[in-house]
Every structure is written in structure tokens, then in C-alpha cells.
Amino acid sequence: MICRYERTIFKSSDGFCIFLYVTEDQTVPMEARRNSYQSSKKIHFSAIGHHLPETDTVEVDLDGKWQQSSYGVQLSVEKCEQKLPTDNKGIVAYLSSGFIKGIGPETAKAIVARFGSRTLEVMENDPQQLLTIKGIKQGKLQKIIDSYEKTRKLGALTAFLAPYDVSEKKIMKIQEKFGDNSLNIVKTDPFQLCRIKGFGFLTVNAIAKKVKVSPKNPLRYAGAIEYTLEEARNSGHLFLPRDELIDRSHTLLNDGYGREVVSKAEILTAIQSEHQNGSIYVEHERVYLTFERTCEVKAAKRLVSLLLSEPIPKIRNLDDEIKKTEAKIGQTLAPSQRNAVKLCLENRCAIMTGGPGVGKTTTLRAILDIYHRLNPDNELLLAAPTGKASRRMTEQTGFPAFTLHSAMGIISEEDLEEEKPDFLSADFVVIDEYSMVDMKVTYALFQRLKPGVQILFVGDPDQLPSVGAGNVLRELLRSGVIPTAVLDTVFRQASNSRIFLNAYAVNNNDTNLQFGDDFALYEAKDSEAAAALVIRAYLSEVKKKGIEGVQILSPFRKRGAVGADQLNKEIRDLINPQRAGVNELKHGSKVFREGDRIIQTKNNEAVSNGDVGVIERIYKDDEGDVQVDIKLFDGRAVTYSEDLMDDVDWSYCITIHKSQGTEVPTAIIPLMKEHYIMLRRNLLYTAISRAKEKVILIGQRQAVYMAIHRSDVDKRNTVFADRIVAYLNREVQKRAC
């Protein structure tokens, strides 16, 4: 049905919309017609769909089903195709409608003045000709081309996939993979989408059910098996026991049918087939995604080769060197610290662990000072998993430190899978906060180390394990073959702090917490009451310590009134409300505002995941493109294009997981019984140990006790330690022969 957009009735942030359309098509049911708008020729009706064109500059051909709703009969759109204008006036209106990024009214007029009725033909077949138009340079041209292609070619595909929350980026991937046959493939053989990285089984399976694809499609079996293993990986597991994989896949493949349409025997056959084609790896009773096993195996073998390298020569007069360093830094090391210095300097591979307040920083300073003095020509590399942790490492040691990703030359996830032997030229590598490092990053690191390197892992195994799969620091310790220094002397300045005392109490399953000026618990009966207390405490603490000095740490991002997302919305509007003269940027479902406190959520070339700062300025550059100036709390200034704001979020409240590797003067921590699934000892321990001066717990005392008593976090499916021991024993026996 040919019609034209008239006005917006409703539009949500996820693209769902209800629009009013006008048409002359008499097939519109009488009960769907909006009588108050009717005329002799024009028929007005409403349509619902996702990402429908919001412009009256083009006609659209809508196809779908008429459905009864609480708002009357509406057209539920299944397909939407734009009818592009052919006259010059219509083309100018279309180009300047905002549909195509990079073209405003004046540019549209200039383009049509040059190419006339051939404009759309030029844009489709020879867009480089647009470079002859004043103000269009290569960067802007690419934006125009990308936007035009998406608008022209993806309309029907977008409309069909929108109910399944398929992002524009993924739709572009479908178009790139299958070209003009994309819509047909999605409708007839949607499990081919599983070949495209990023497509989950649940989405594809829902599409397949809609288009009546057989539930016994072999690609469906493969998709379910890989999805189940990916879900396990997202929960921290490197593998699943075969029987558990079969059970989970069986439930998934039969869900919604009311009967068994796929048997466990069929799933076992599919697992064997997937193993043969290399998608998964079956090892005894363990089933891995192939690359996850590669990481575990190769990292273990590489570590063994490091352990069996030539021993580090004993340092002469090391006690005297320690005394020199003590005089230099103005501190006398405790016996455990002195022993740690010796162990870490005299072993090819070593681990230094300990909780808060035990002097890891001072010990590391001593190690680095002595190493650099004795080996002035050797190259040092200091790194940590996050930008915050690496900058803190620099401040505390006096040596430059980097994020682990940037040190390894990794920008994207794909870079992690590249083998780059000897990429790192450093002679001595020190990695801090190693509890945060997963198996995949460990594999990438070990592949890049040069032969004969000396490496030191520093971390606290009692903190939260890595977000990614594996439990590497604990596995390194569990192997028992790596020399380990455990710092266990709590120094006076730490022992006088309730923060450190309570951190140790939590870690030792002790609910007898101490409260006072630097550690408080404010009780609330429900999440709404807790949220009000959190906001009140935050505003009070910000007045004392500034916006940089206070951080809310929530167990959840989305769940409930004290989830990070909800608290961010409420606090932002209180602390930085909309007002005249303050520029804003509507980006997706968020409206960013000058003065907003923000956090980077992904690594890019300039900024690391977890970096926090404030939006200083939002403006348009000379070409009319939106720019955002951000001042990071570490002093750096960066400028973002609008596209880069995809990876930015508010940071008044962040999750406890996101806080790893950072320190803040005051931490406000909401804990409710409804957070039960996340209430574990190491979560609370990690949150408390982020604070340097003050901790404020808000919520239910019973929730705090729940967290202290639950310590089942270590149960991740990995045999990294066993592999290290097995490969080491095998290699030692081989060399003995």
C-alpha cells in the first residue's frame, strides 16, 4: 500500500514506533480509518513497526497485517519500501530530510543544482562525483554513502528484523554477507545467520519459528550447541561437561514446542559433527569452543617453556641493594616484603599476592628500583588490565605503565586471536591486577613474550575474577609450580582503618563489621527507600569531595531502583539538570549534556575501557558534524565524534565489576536481598577495597551477611592449572631422558 508519513504518535528508544499515515488506497479497512482526519480522497490510518521512515519527503510502500489493539485497528508493518522522488524539488526535500547524514538543506540544493534528476542515480552508482560539491570532502562523502546505502538497501530487511532487536550494525553485516539475497535468506534459511559473528541462537531461532523452518535443521543444532557454550563462556567457564552440554541444548532446542522435537541422541551426533568440522573441541568429557581450548593449551605450554628457561643469576649482595632502596624511598621493608623482593627478582616467573594494606605497592617499587639499577640497559614493561589501574601503577612506582591491551597492540577482539611471537621486546614484564585478566588475554600475552623474559604477576586472588572466561590468577596459584610471595603483614596505617579491617573480616567470613566515620551502614526496607538514601548520600559526599571523589558501586546495571542505569538517570537530572545555555546531544536512548560525568565502556585507540571524565563541550564543527569534548579525570582531553558516543555511558553509578582496578575516596554501595544472585563474598570485598577514605553501605543488613557467607564464586570450568603441571612434568621427563 502506497502512503506517506504524516505525524508521530509514539516512538521508543529501541526503534518501536506508531506513526500516522495518509493514503488513497481504498483497501484500508473502515474500522482502521481515523474518521476525524477523513476527507473525500485521503484516508488516514496508524501503523506500528520498528525503525519506520519518519519523513514525509518520500512515499513508502507498506505491507503487513491489520491488527486490533487498545488504540483501534492498526497496520502491523512487516515490510517497508521507500519510493524515491524523481522531480528536483522532491529530491532536494528527500536529501535534506535528515535521513541521509552529512547532507543539509544547502548541500542538498547544491547537489541537485549540479546533477538534477540524475542525482539519485549518481549517489547510487558514482558517488565520488559528489566531491565536486563545495563542502563535501572524503570523510563527509563516506558518511553520506554509508547513510544512503543503509537507507536504500536495508529498509525491507530492517523492517523484517526489527521485532527481534537486531542492531543496524548486524543488519549491515547480513547485507555484506548475502547481498541482494539477504531478505530471502532471512525468510527461508535464517540459520545461515549463525555464520555471521554476533548472531545469537535465540534471535535466529525466533525468526526461524516465524518463517516455519524445520526444527530439525542441522544448522539449528549447531547454533544451539555453540550458543550454550557461549553462554557458559559468558559465565566464566572455558568448557562444559558433555552431559551438561547435551542437557542444556536439549532444553533449548525443544523449548516452546510442547513435546520433544529433538532427541539427546541427535544432539550427541551433532556435537560429534561439530567437533569434526572444528567449531568445537571434545576432549574426554569436556567440550570447548575451539578457540577457548586453544587459549588454555597454548598458554599452559608457553608458561612451561618460560619456567624451564635458564635460571635468573643470583644477585650478589641483594640485602645491600635492598638497603639502598629503603634509603631511597624512605621506608623500611617488613620481612615478608624483603622476602618478596628477593623471590620476584631471582625467579624467571613469579607471583606476588596480598590483600589491601599489606604493602604491595611499596614492595613493587623496591623490586623495580633494584632491577633498574642493576640492569639499566634492560627494557621494563609495566601494564595493567585497565587504564585506571595502569595510571595508578605509574603514579605509585614512578615508571611508565600501559594498559595490557595497548602494550600488546590490541584494539579489537579479533586482535586477541592473532599470534604475534616475540611482539613484546621487554626483558622484565610486570602485570598488576592480574585477577582481572582472563584466559584469552593471558594467551595473547604469553604468545607475545620473547624467549628468556622475566615476568611478575601481581594481584589479589580474593577479588572478583575476570569478566571473561577462566580464573587465571587462581589457576596459576593452584598449579603450585610458580614461585609465589604472599604479603600478609597489615601495616599500621591500614590496621587503623575500618575499611581495611572490614575488608579482611569479609574475606574471612566474619560478619562482625566495625562501624564509624569511615565505614557506615544505613538500612533500608526496600529498593526505593535504598535508592533515596543512595542519592542523598551521594549529593552530600559530592559537596565535600567533589564529583571526582565519590563513586556509587552497584551489583547490577539494570535490575531495580538501585541498579546503575536507574541511579544514573535520577542523579544526572539532580546534579546536572537541563537548563538554558547548556548544550545537549540526543544519542540513541540517552541525552548527553555538558557537565555530565561519563565512563568509557570499550577500548579504543585513545581511551581505555573504564576511563572516567566529564563532558566539557558539545558543539558542531565547520562541516556541521557533532563533536564532544571530554576531560578525563587523569587530566587528558579527548574529542569524540557522535559515533564514538556509542561507547560512552553515565558514571555517577557503575557496577562493582566495572570498578575493578580503580580507587576512589568514597564508595557508596547499595546491597539488597533482591541482588541475591550477585551477593558473594568477593563482590563485597572488591567493592569495599575500592575505597581509600570512606565506605557507605546502604540497604539490608541481611543482604550484607548473605554476601559475606557466600563464597562459591571460584567454581569455573577450567583445567589451566592441571595442564601447566602435566606439561611441566612431561617436559621435565623428556629432558631427563
XYZ file of C-alpha atoms in Angstrom:
737
model
C 0.000 0.000 0.000
C 1.484 3.350 -1.119
C 1.217 6.028 1.556
C 3.039 8.968 3.121
C 4.128 9.670 6.710
C 2.003 12.327 8.406
C 2.990 12.523 12.069
C 4.450 10.596 15.008
C 2.095 9.217 17.624
C 4.762 7.354 19.611
C 8.417 6.351 19.255
C 10.573 4.468 21.784
C 14.336 4.438 22.206
C 14.595 0.888 20.790
C 13.028 1.936 17.463
C 9.433 0.825 18.048
C 7.071 3.433 16.642
C 3.443 4.271 15.955
C 3.046 6.655 13.014
C 0.029 8.193 11.325
C -0.030 7.729 7.535
C -2.163 9.100 4.726
C -3.111 7.178 1.570
C -5.667 6.999 -1.228
C -5.730 3.192 -1.095
C -9.351 2.106 -0.564
C -8.311 -1.297 0.828
C -7.763 0.261 4.262
C -10.467 -1.307 6.490
C -13.176 1.097 7.592
C -12.506 0.330 11.259
C -8.837 1.342 10.773
C -9.607 4.759 9.290
C -9.156 7.808 11.523
C -12.560 9.477 10.993
C -11.518 12.837 12.383
C -8.984 13.145 9.608
C -11.016 11.730 6.720
C -11.668 13.668 3.529
C -13.187 12.591 0.258
C -9.903 11.249 -1.125
C -7.397 10.994 1.699
C -7.522 8.097 4.152
C -5.649 8.364 7.445
C -4.572 5.330 9.490
C -1.969 4.384 12.061
C 0.781 1.797 11.654
C 3.102 0.132 14.133
C 6.582 -1.195 13.416
C 10.274 -0.698 14.082
C 12.536 1.941 12.511
C 9.898 3.132 10.024
C 10.891 6.185 7.927
C 9.987 9.353 9.826
C 9.758 11.767 6.897
C 7.062 12.950 4.536
C 9.553 13.654 1.745
C 9.131 10.173 0.257
C 6.251 7.819 -0.311
C 6.502 4.383 1.282
C 5.050 1.043 0.296
C 3.846 -0.634 3.489
C 2.942 -4.284 3.756
C 1.684 -6.046 6.879
C -1.374 -7.216 8.766
C -4.256 -5.274 10.248
C -4.460 -5.940 13.972
C -6.844 -4.930 16.742
C -5.225 -3.069 19.625
C -6.352 -0.948 22.569
C -5.994 2.025 20.201
C -8.166 0.529 17.486
C -7.208 -1.317 14.301
C -3.629 -0.631 13.205
C -1.360 -1.893 10.445
C 1.438 -4.063 11.886
C 4.193 -3.423 9.335
C 6.216 -6.403 8.124
C 7.781 -4.772 5.083
C 8.532 -1.158 4.246
C 9.976 0.095 0.971
C 10.628 3.718 0.107
C 9.515 5.201 -3.223
C 12.152 7.756 -4.084
C 11.154 11.081 -5.731
C 12.024 11.843 -9.356
C 11.483 15.616 -9.581
C 14.128 18.094 -8.418
C 12.028 19.583 -5.631
C 11.230 16.152 -4.221
C 14.882 15.078 -4.423
C 16.013 18.189 -2.506
C 13.393 17.506 0.159
C 14.458 13.856 0.402
C 18.182 14.598 0.657
C 17.703 17.308 3.300
C 15.146 15.370 5.378
C 17.777 14.229 7.878
C 17.519 10.699 6.562
C 20.953 10.916 4.990
C 23.680 12.017 7.386
C 26.010 14.710 6.109
C 23.519 16.466 3.808
C 21.708 19.584 4.981
C 19.328 21.841 3.000
C 22.035 23.963 1.338
C 24.159 20.960 0.388
C 21.065 19.205 -0.995
C 20.260 22.217 -3.189
C 23.850 22.338 -4.447
C 23.841 18.627 -5.318
C 20.535 18.824 -7.215
C 21.640 22.026 -8.958
C 24.651 20.110 -10.264
C 23.065 16.746 -11.146
C 19.341 17.465 -11.462
C 17.115 14.433 -11.987
C 20.256 12.257 -12.178
C 21.092 12.953 -8.518
C 19.943 9.667 -7.013
C 21.493 7.733 -9.902
C 24.816 9.465 -9.209
C 24.578 8.745 -5.490
C 23.911 5.091 -6.137
C 26.342 4.406 -8.988
C 29.074 7.058 -8.867
C 29.015 8.884 -5.516
C 32.610 10.102 -5.936
C 31.164 12.822 -8.182
C 29.795 14.442 -5.002
C 33.352 15.532 -4.188
C 32.860 18.286 -6.764
C 30.288 19.896 -4.472
C 31.665 22.600 -2.169
C 31.891 21.428 1.436
C 31.931 17.692 0.660
C 35.283 16.126 1.429
C 36.250 12.466 1.575
C 35.255 11.992 5.224
C 31.831 13.524 4.767
C 31.359 11.659 1.480
C 31.878 8.331 3.206
C 29.272 9.256 5.803
C 26.829 10.192 3.022
C 27.493 6.952 1.117
C 27.075 4.778 4.213
C 23.865 6.515 5.228
C 22.385 6.405 1.723
C 23.209 2.719 1.289
C 21.617 1.886 4.603
C 18.528 3.902 3.781
C 18.066 2.465 0.293
C 19.026 -1.180 0.647
C 18.217 -2.072 4.203
C 14.681 -0.760 4.542
C 12.829 -4.037 3.998
C 15.432 -6.084 5.863
C 15.368 -3.668 8.808
C 11.582 -3.725 8.977
C 11.509 -7.534 8.953
C 14.211 -7.940 11.621
C 13.339 -5.017 13.885
C 10.953 -7.001 16.148
C 13.944 -9.207 17.043
C 16.126 -6.302 18.241
C 18.725 -6.839 15.524
C 21.027 -3.808 15.517
C 21.795 -1.732 12.438
C 25.412 -2.950 12.521
C 24.273 -6.564 12.385
C 21.846 -5.803 9.566
C 24.764 -4.277 7.649
C 26.721 -7.495 8.248
C 23.849 -9.509 6.748
C 23.803 -7.242 3.706
C 27.576 -7.565 3.296
C 27.413 -11.356 3.605
C 24.383 -12.139 1.433
C 23.884 -9.030 -0.706
C 20.582 -8.630 -2.527
C 19.540 -12.117 -1.418
C 19.618 -11.099 2.264
C 15.882 -10.822 2.861
C 15.174 -14.067 1.038
C 17.775 -15.932 3.121
C 16.429 -14.498 6.365
C 12.936 -15.640 5.410
C 13.798 -19.086 4.059
C 17.015 -20.236 5.781
C 17.641 -17.941 8.760
C 20.104 -20.300 10.476
C 22.645 -19.159 7.909
C 22.814 -16.033 10.079
C 24.694 -18.143 12.617
C 27.647 -17.924 10.229
C 27.857 -14.201 10.990
C 29.697 -13.280 14.175
C 27.420 -11.743 16.771
C 24.172 -13.512 15.912
C 22.804 -15.415 18.879
C 20.811 -18.594 18.632
C 17.756 -17.155 20.389
C 17.278 -14.394 17.827
C 17.787 -16.679 14.835
C 15.581 -19.384 16.340
C 12.739 -16.890 16.859
C 12.979 -15.832 13.209
C 13.067 -19.483 12.127
C 9.897 -20.239 14.078
C 8.142 -17.298 12.449
C 9.042 -18.429 8.916
C 8.283 -22.100 9.718
C 11.786 -23.553 9.274
C 12.071 -27.209 10.317
C 13.241 -27.612 13.957
C 15.491 -30.452 12.748
C 17.645 -28.176 10.596
C 21.315 -29.232 11.208
C 22.341 -25.581 11.421
C 19.822 -25.207 14.241
C 21.535 -27.981 16.199
C 24.925 -26.378 15.639
C 23.597 -22.966 16.643
C 22.125 -24.297 19.887
C 25.322 -26.133 20.847
C 27.537 -23.119 20.174
C 25.095 -20.784 21.917
C 25.111 -22.993 25.009
C 28.911 -22.996 25.086
C 28.991 -19.232 24.541
C 26.582 -18.720 27.443
C 28.850 -20.866 29.607
C 31.834 -18.787 28.488
C 29.968 -15.612 29.410
C 29.528 -17.110 32.892
C 33.288 -17.643 33.151
C 33.576 -21.278 32.016
C 36.082 -22.436 29.411
C 34.204 -25.699 28.808
C 31.092 -27.664 29.750
C 30.921 -31.341 30.680
C 29.458 -33.189 27.707
C 26.367 -34.427 29.559
C 25.602 -30.928 30.814
C 26.001 -29.533 27.292
C 23.587 -32.158 25.957
C 21.029 -31.444 28.691
C 21.158 -27.664 28.197
C 20.993 -27.948 24.396
C 18.118 -30.423 24.627
C 16.093 -27.967 26.724
C 16.905 -25.123 24.336
C 16.035 -26.982 21.150
C 12.692 -28.260 22.471
C 11.589 -25.072 24.200
C 8.193 -23.824 23.021
C 7.144 -26.980 21.149
C 5.336 -28.753 23.974
C 6.996 -32.012 23.018
C 10.402 -33.451 22.184
C 11.228 -32.480 18.613
C 14.982 -33.099 19.011
C 16.368 -36.076 20.959
C 19.524 -36.194 23.076
C 20.925 -38.801 20.689
C 20.561 -36.325 17.817
C 22.354 -33.667 19.864
C 25.231 -36.060 20.645
C 25.569 -36.774 16.919
C 25.565 -33.013 16.243
C 28.305 -32.486 18.864
C 30.452 -35.103 17.141
C 29.809 -33.435 13.785
C 30.700 -30.004 15.154
C 33.923 -31.441 16.586
C 34.835 -32.876 13.202
C 34.318 -29.572 11.391
C 36.396 -27.736 14.009
C 33.767 -25.461 15.549
C 34.059 -27.114 18.950
C 36.601 -29.400 20.592
C 35.678 -32.547 22.515
C 38.392 -33.626 24.966
C 37.412 -36.605 27.114
C 34.205 -35.428 28.831
C 34.982 -31.723 28.314
C 33.548 -29.767 25.389
C 35.118 -26.426 24.430
C 34.584 -23.790 21.824
C 37.718 -24.492 19.816
C 39.483 -21.201 20.436
C 38.863 -21.349 24.184
C 40.726 -24.674 24.326
C 43.492 -23.277 22.128
C 43.988 -20.455 24.635
C 44.163 -22.813 27.620
C 46.510 -25.285 25.925
C 48.916 -22.842 24.294
C 49.099 -20.541 27.315
C 49.993 -23.500 29.545
C 52.685 -24.717 27.126
C 54.162 -21.238 26.743
C 54.264 -20.748 30.505
C 56.053 -24.080 30.935
C 58.672 -23.020 28.399
C 59.246 -19.833 30.424
C 59.525 -21.793 33.672
C 62.149 -24.057 32.110
C 64.226 -21.197 30.683
C 67.718 -20.599 32.004
C 67.517 -19.614 35.691
C 67.958 -15.978 36.675
C 71.514 -15.491 38.046
C 71.627 -14.890 41.776
C 72.075 -11.219 42.633
C 75.209 -10.545 44.646
C 74.737 -8.595 47.841
C 70.965 -8.370 47.356
C 70.479 -7.438 51.024
C 72.711 -4.410 50.462
C 70.707 -3.469 47.351
C 67.507 -3.644 49.386
C 69.020 -1.311 51.987
C 69.930 1.195 49.251
C 66.356 1.166 48.017
C 64.941 1.512 51.511
C 67.074 4.619 51.998
C 65.935 5.983 48.643
C 62.194 5.520 49.235
C 62.405 6.366 52.939
C 60.756 3.154 54.126
C 61.956 0.006 55.862
C 60.539 -3.163 54.352
C 58.839 -5.747 56.528
C 60.335 -9.283 56.475
C 57.547 -10.503 54.132
C 58.290 -7.615 51.775
C 62.042 -8.297 51.774
C 61.388 -11.958 51.000
C 59.033 -10.927 48.185
C 61.666 -8.643 46.661
C 64.212 -11.470 46.623
C 61.807 -14.059 45.238
C 60.499 -11.817 42.451
C 63.944 -10.649 41.356
C 65.567 -14.079 41.354
C 62.931 -16.134 39.509
C 62.093 -16.184 35.823
C 58.375 -16.208 36.642
C 56.855 -15.178 39.974
C 53.591 -14.126 41.620
C 53.114 -11.507 44.342
C 49.762 -11.532 46.129
C 48.123 -9.946 49.141
C 45.062 -8.025 50.244
C 44.688 -4.283 50.826
C 47.107 -2.555 53.197
C 49.882 -5.175 53.007
C 52.348 -3.041 51.052
C 52.183 -4.491 47.529
C 52.867 -1.047 46.074
C 55.934 -0.384 48.249
C 57.287 -3.857 47.516
C 56.801 -3.388 43.786
C 58.580 -0.010 43.930
C 61.528 -1.722 45.599
C 61.623 -4.532 43.031
C 61.592 -2.109 40.117
C 64.152 0.229 41.671
C 66.640 -2.582 42.265
C 66.062 -4.206 38.866
C 66.520 -0.921 37.013
C 69.653 -0.045 38.983
C 71.237 -3.437 38.302
C 70.037 -3.678 34.676
C 69.994 -0.096 33.356
C 70.009 -1.221 29.702
C 67.183 -3.729 30.057
C 63.676 -2.840 28.955
C 60.896 -2.756 31.538
C 57.206 -3.136 30.733
C 54.583 -2.329 33.343
C 50.958 -2.994 32.443
C 47.514 -3.471 33.962
C 44.133 -4.539 32.545
C 42.519 -1.082 32.743
C 43.570 2.478 32.045
C 42.802 3.446 35.645
C 44.969 0.672 37.054
C 47.859 1.379 34.684
C 47.875 5.101 35.514
C 47.764 4.319 39.215
C 50.695 1.974 38.645
C 52.662 4.833 37.078
C 51.847 7.184 39.949
C 52.817 4.650 42.597
C 56.028 3.281 41.061
C 57.428 6.215 39.090
C 57.781 4.029 35.989
C 55.557 4.399 32.896
C 52.782 1.808 32.690
C 50.332 0.902 29.934
C 47.051 -0.916 29.549
C 47.666 -4.549 28.770
C 45.739 -4.247 25.518
C 47.687 -1.231 24.255
C 51.013 -2.801 25.262
C 50.130 -5.869 23.172
C 48.871 -3.844 20.203
C 45.283 -5.000 20.670
C 42.392 -2.750 19.640
C 39.639 -5.224 18.732
C 38.637 -8.685 19.940
C 39.917 -10.103 16.652
C 43.426 -8.881 17.539
C 43.435 -11.224 20.543
C 43.362 -14.211 18.213
C 46.444 -13.126 16.252
C 49.644 -14.940 17.077
C 52.476 -12.413 17.387
C 55.509 -14.252 18.741
C 58.151 -12.004 20.338
C 55.943 -8.934 19.775
C 56.980 -7.580 23.177
C 60.664 -6.688 23.406
C 60.691 -6.115 27.187
C 63.165 -8.023 29.343
C 61.112 -7.706 32.535
C 57.296 -7.628 32.391
C 55.155 -6.744 35.413
C 51.362 -7.117 35.200
C 49.265 -5.683 38.036
C 45.649 -6.552 38.950
C 46.032 -9.972 37.359
C 42.820 -11.253 38.925
C 41.066 -9.240 36.191
C 42.893 -10.958 33.314
C 41.022 -13.766 31.546
C 42.272 -16.813 29.661
C 42.043 -15.237 26.216
C 44.138 -12.192 27.195
C 46.620 -14.448 29.023
C 47.038 -16.481 25.850
C 47.622 -13.320 23.823
C 50.178 -12.085 26.373
C 52.125 -15.340 26.552
C 52.254 -15.588 22.751
C 53.854 -12.130 22.571
C 56.566 -12.584 25.207
C 60.089 -13.059 23.910
C 62.172 -16.097 24.994
C 64.020 -15.626 28.254
C 61.754 -12.845 29.515
C 61.272 -12.338 33.240
C 57.653 -11.877 34.320
C 55.911 -10.925 37.552
C 52.175 -11.259 38.171
C 50.715 -9.023 40.889
C 47.177 -9.385 42.184
C 44.689 -10.262 44.868
C 43.041 -13.656 44.209
C 40.236 -12.857 46.653
C 38.857 -10.112 44.415
C 36.331 -10.729 41.660
C 37.624 -12.988 38.891
C 37.865 -11.748 35.333
C 34.737 -10.803 33.413
C 35.993 -13.035 30.601
C 36.256 -16.814 30.871
C 38.809 -18.503 33.079
C 40.165 -17.937 36.573
C 43.770 -17.382 35.614
C 45.402 -15.913 38.726
C 43.838 -18.561 40.950
C 44.862 -21.287 38.498
C 48.444 -20.012 38.413
C 48.472 -20.207 42.201
C 46.705 -23.583 42.259
C 49.332 -25.113 39.962
C 51.865 -24.755 42.773
C 54.802 -24.558 40.342
C 55.248 -20.777 40.190
C 57.280 -19.156 42.990
C 54.838 -17.054 44.997
C 55.309 -14.272 47.525
C 52.328 -13.756 49.835
C 52.310 -10.406 51.633
C 50.353 -10.798 54.851
C 51.567 -8.028 57.175
C 48.923 -5.308 57.535
C 50.694 -2.008 58.186
C 49.731 0.386 60.949
C 48.092 2.991 58.737
C 45.925 0.242 57.227
C 45.219 -1.521 60.525
C 43.745 1.720 61.905
C 41.267 1.921 59.021
C 37.867 0.275 59.363
C 37.876 -0.125 55.571
C 40.858 -2.484 55.681
C 39.710 -4.198 58.883
C 36.273 -4.868 57.395
C 37.732 -5.979 54.060
C 39.677 -8.636 55.939
C 36.620 -9.546 58.026
C 34.528 -10.036 54.873
C 37.276 -12.131 53.312
C 37.376 -14.340 56.384
C 33.612 -14.944 56.589
C 33.305 -12.656 59.608
C 30.100 -10.596 59.881
C 31.326 -8.674 62.926
C 31.983 -5.476 60.977
C 33.160 -2.293 62.665
C 31.290 0.952 62.000
C 32.289 4.576 62.437
C 33.132 7.733 60.496
C 34.937 5.870 57.695
C 32.590 2.860 57.421
C 28.809 3.210 57.737
C 25.716 1.086 57.148
C 22.357 2.793 56.509
C 19.466 0.339 56.431
C 16.500 0.500 54.036
C 13.483 -1.788 53.836
C 13.183 -1.845 50.033
C 14.957 -0.736 46.851
C 13.037 2.525 46.517
C 13.973 3.568 50.045
C 17.566 2.464 49.421
C 17.723 4.485 46.194
C 16.581 7.598 48.048
C 19.308 7.070 50.673
C 21.942 6.434 47.986
C 21.042 9.662 46.194
C 21.026 11.649 49.437
C 24.409 10.229 50.468
C 25.872 10.858 47.026
C 24.806 14.510 46.914
C 26.136 15.041 50.462
C 29.514 13.429 49.732
C 29.926 15.280 46.419
C 29.596 18.587 48.276
C 32.542 17.555 50.444
C 34.792 15.761 47.956
C 33.689 16.867 44.509
C 32.329 14.825 41.643
C 35.649 13.007 41.180
C 35.820 11.875 44.802
C 32.614 9.846 45.063
C 31.539 6.683 43.266
C 28.386 4.593 43.641
C 29.072 0.881 43.110
C 26.052 -1.317 42.372
C 25.942 -5.117 41.984
C 23.648 -4.737 38.956
C 23.479 -2.481 35.938
C 19.786 -2.839 35.100
C 17.962 -4.514 37.970
C 15.778 -2.408 40.270
C 15.827 1.090 41.693
C 19.453 0.773 42.856
C 20.741 -0.621 39.558
C 23.381 1.534 37.879
C 21.173 2.575 34.944
C 18.294 3.843 37.081
C 20.506 5.633 39.613
C 22.450 7.299 36.803
C 19.270 8.723 35.289
C 17.990 10.107 38.577
C 21.278 11.510 39.832
C 22.197 13.077 36.483
C 18.967 15.098 36.442
C 19.564 16.231 40.018
C 23.228 17.102 39.789
C 23.259 18.326 36.173
C 19.677 19.323 35.187
C 18.597 20.658 31.822
C 18.999 24.432 31.668
C 19.405 27.270 29.221
C 22.835 27.649 27.680
C 23.874 24.041 28.342
C 24.164 22.057 25.117
C 22.816 18.522 24.774
C 23.243 15.602 22.398
C 20.458 13.063 21.879
C 22.214 9.807 21.082
C 20.207 6.605 20.983
C 18.122 6.367 24.141
C 20.296 8.857 26.048
C 20.560 12.618 26.108
C 24.119 13.633 26.985
C 24.626 17.078 28.494
C 27.595 19.342 29.061
C 28.726 18.699 32.630
C 27.746 15.006 32.622
C 30.074 12.590 34.408
C 30.746 9.722 31.956
C 32.627 6.439 31.604
C 34.168 4.783 28.548
C 32.722 1.282 28.066
C 35.058 -0.090 25.377
C 38.718 0.265 24.456
C 39.632 2.458 21.531
C 42.922 3.904 20.334
C 42.754 6.973 22.597
C 40.714 5.913 25.626
C 40.528 2.718 27.687
C 37.505 0.823 28.897
C 36.708 2.201 32.356
C 38.195 5.694 31.914
C 36.033 8.290 33.649
C 35.629 12.003 32.964
C 33.249 14.913 32.345
C 31.692 16.235 29.141
C 33.014 19.784 28.819
C 31.526 20.877 25.497
C 29.057 19.731 22.818
C 29.165 21.586 19.505
C 29.212 21.322 15.707
C 32.430 21.654 13.737
C 32.899 23.597 10.494
C 31.351 20.751 8.476
C 28.285 20.591 10.711
C 29.277 17.359 12.449
C 28.655 16.977 16.182
C 31.774 16.928 18.372
C 32.031 16.251 22.107
C 34.980 17.465 24.196
C 35.627 15.251 27.236
C 38.025 15.969 30.104
C 39.157 12.720 31.706
C 39.859 12.662 35.431
C 43.502 11.761 34.768
C 43.936 15.146 33.063
C 43.719 14.076 29.417
C 41.397 15.872 26.995
C 39.768 13.976 24.117
C 37.290 14.921 21.395
C 34.661 12.434 20.230
C 32.591 12.331 17.076
C 28.939 11.442 17.574
C 29.569 7.818 16.534
C 32.116 7.336 19.322
C 29.441 8.210 21.880
C 28.133 4.652 21.329
C 30.806 3.600 23.834
C 30.064 6.221 26.496
C 27.711 5.963 29.471
C 26.960 7.972 32.596
C 29.212 7.142 35.551
C 27.632 8.537 38.709
C 26.968 4.866 39.432
C 28.899 1.954 37.894
C 28.813 -1.770 38.531
C 31.230 -3.296 41.022
C 32.704 -5.361 38.190
C 33.418 -2.176 36.231
C 35.159 -0.649 39.276
C 37.966 -3.213 39.354
C 41.417 -1.692 39.105
C 40.374 1.696 40.453
C 40.433 3.567 43.752
C 38.117 6.336 44.933
C 37.981 8.380 48.157
C 34.337 7.489 48.934
C 32.434 4.405 47.749
C 28.659 4.138 48.202
C 27.479 0.530 47.889
C 23.771 -0.446 47.727
C 23.075 -4.075 48.728
C 19.601 -5.626 48.727
C 18.375 -9.192 49.147
C 16.874 -8.970 45.661
C 20.509 -8.914 44.439
C 20.854 -12.463 45.753
C 22.293 -13.904 42.549
C 25.225 -11.459 42.794
C 25.712 -11.401 46.564
C 29.042 -13.114 47.046
C 31.983 -12.544 49.323
C 34.440 -11.425 46.670
C 31.919 -8.963 45.208
C 31.569 -7.160 48.539
C 35.308 -7.473 49.239
C 36.137 -5.934 45.870
C 33.680 -3.062 46.368
C 34.941 -2.235 49.874
C 38.582 -2.349 48.828
C 37.960 0.283 46.110
C 37.550 2.980 48.793
C 40.511 4.862 50.244
C 38.755 7.029 52.848
C 35.124 6.079 53.346
C 32.610 3.282 52.650
C 28.843 3.758 52.904
C 26.775 0.555 52.701
C 23.083 1.168 52.015
C 20.350 -1.455 52.063
C 19.563 -4.535 54.106
C 21.894 -5.875 56.783
C 20.820 -9.406 55.871
C 21.988 -8.806 52.282
C 25.433 -7.854 53.625
C 25.554 -11.064 55.650
C 24.436 -13.093 52.617
C 27.332 -11.698 50.603
C 29.859 -12.423 53.365
C 28.738 -16.039 53.796
C 28.623 -16.979 50.093
C 31.970 -17.931 48.568
C 31.006 -20.229 45.684
C 32.476 -17.879 43.088
C 35.553 -19.967 42.302
C 33.684 -22.744 40.543
C 34.633 -22.061 36.956
C 35.224 -24.839 34.464
C 38.926 -24.630 33.673
C 41.860 -27.062 33.915
C 44.586 -24.498 33.254
C 46.484 -25.428 36.439
C 46.287 -29.139 35.613
C 47.626 -28.517 32.123
C 50.545 -26.470 33.478
C 51.525 -29.275 35.870
C 51.047 -32.014 33.254
C 53.036 -30.212 30.547
C 55.782 -29.304 33.028
C 56.143 -32.895 34.233
C 56.142 -34.173 30.663
C 58.811 -31.698 29.596
C 60.985 -32.416 32.638
C 60.792 -36.155 31.949
C 61.599 -35.596 28.301
C 64.685 -33.534 29.169
C 65.771 -36.109 31.743
C 65.841 -38.747 29.019
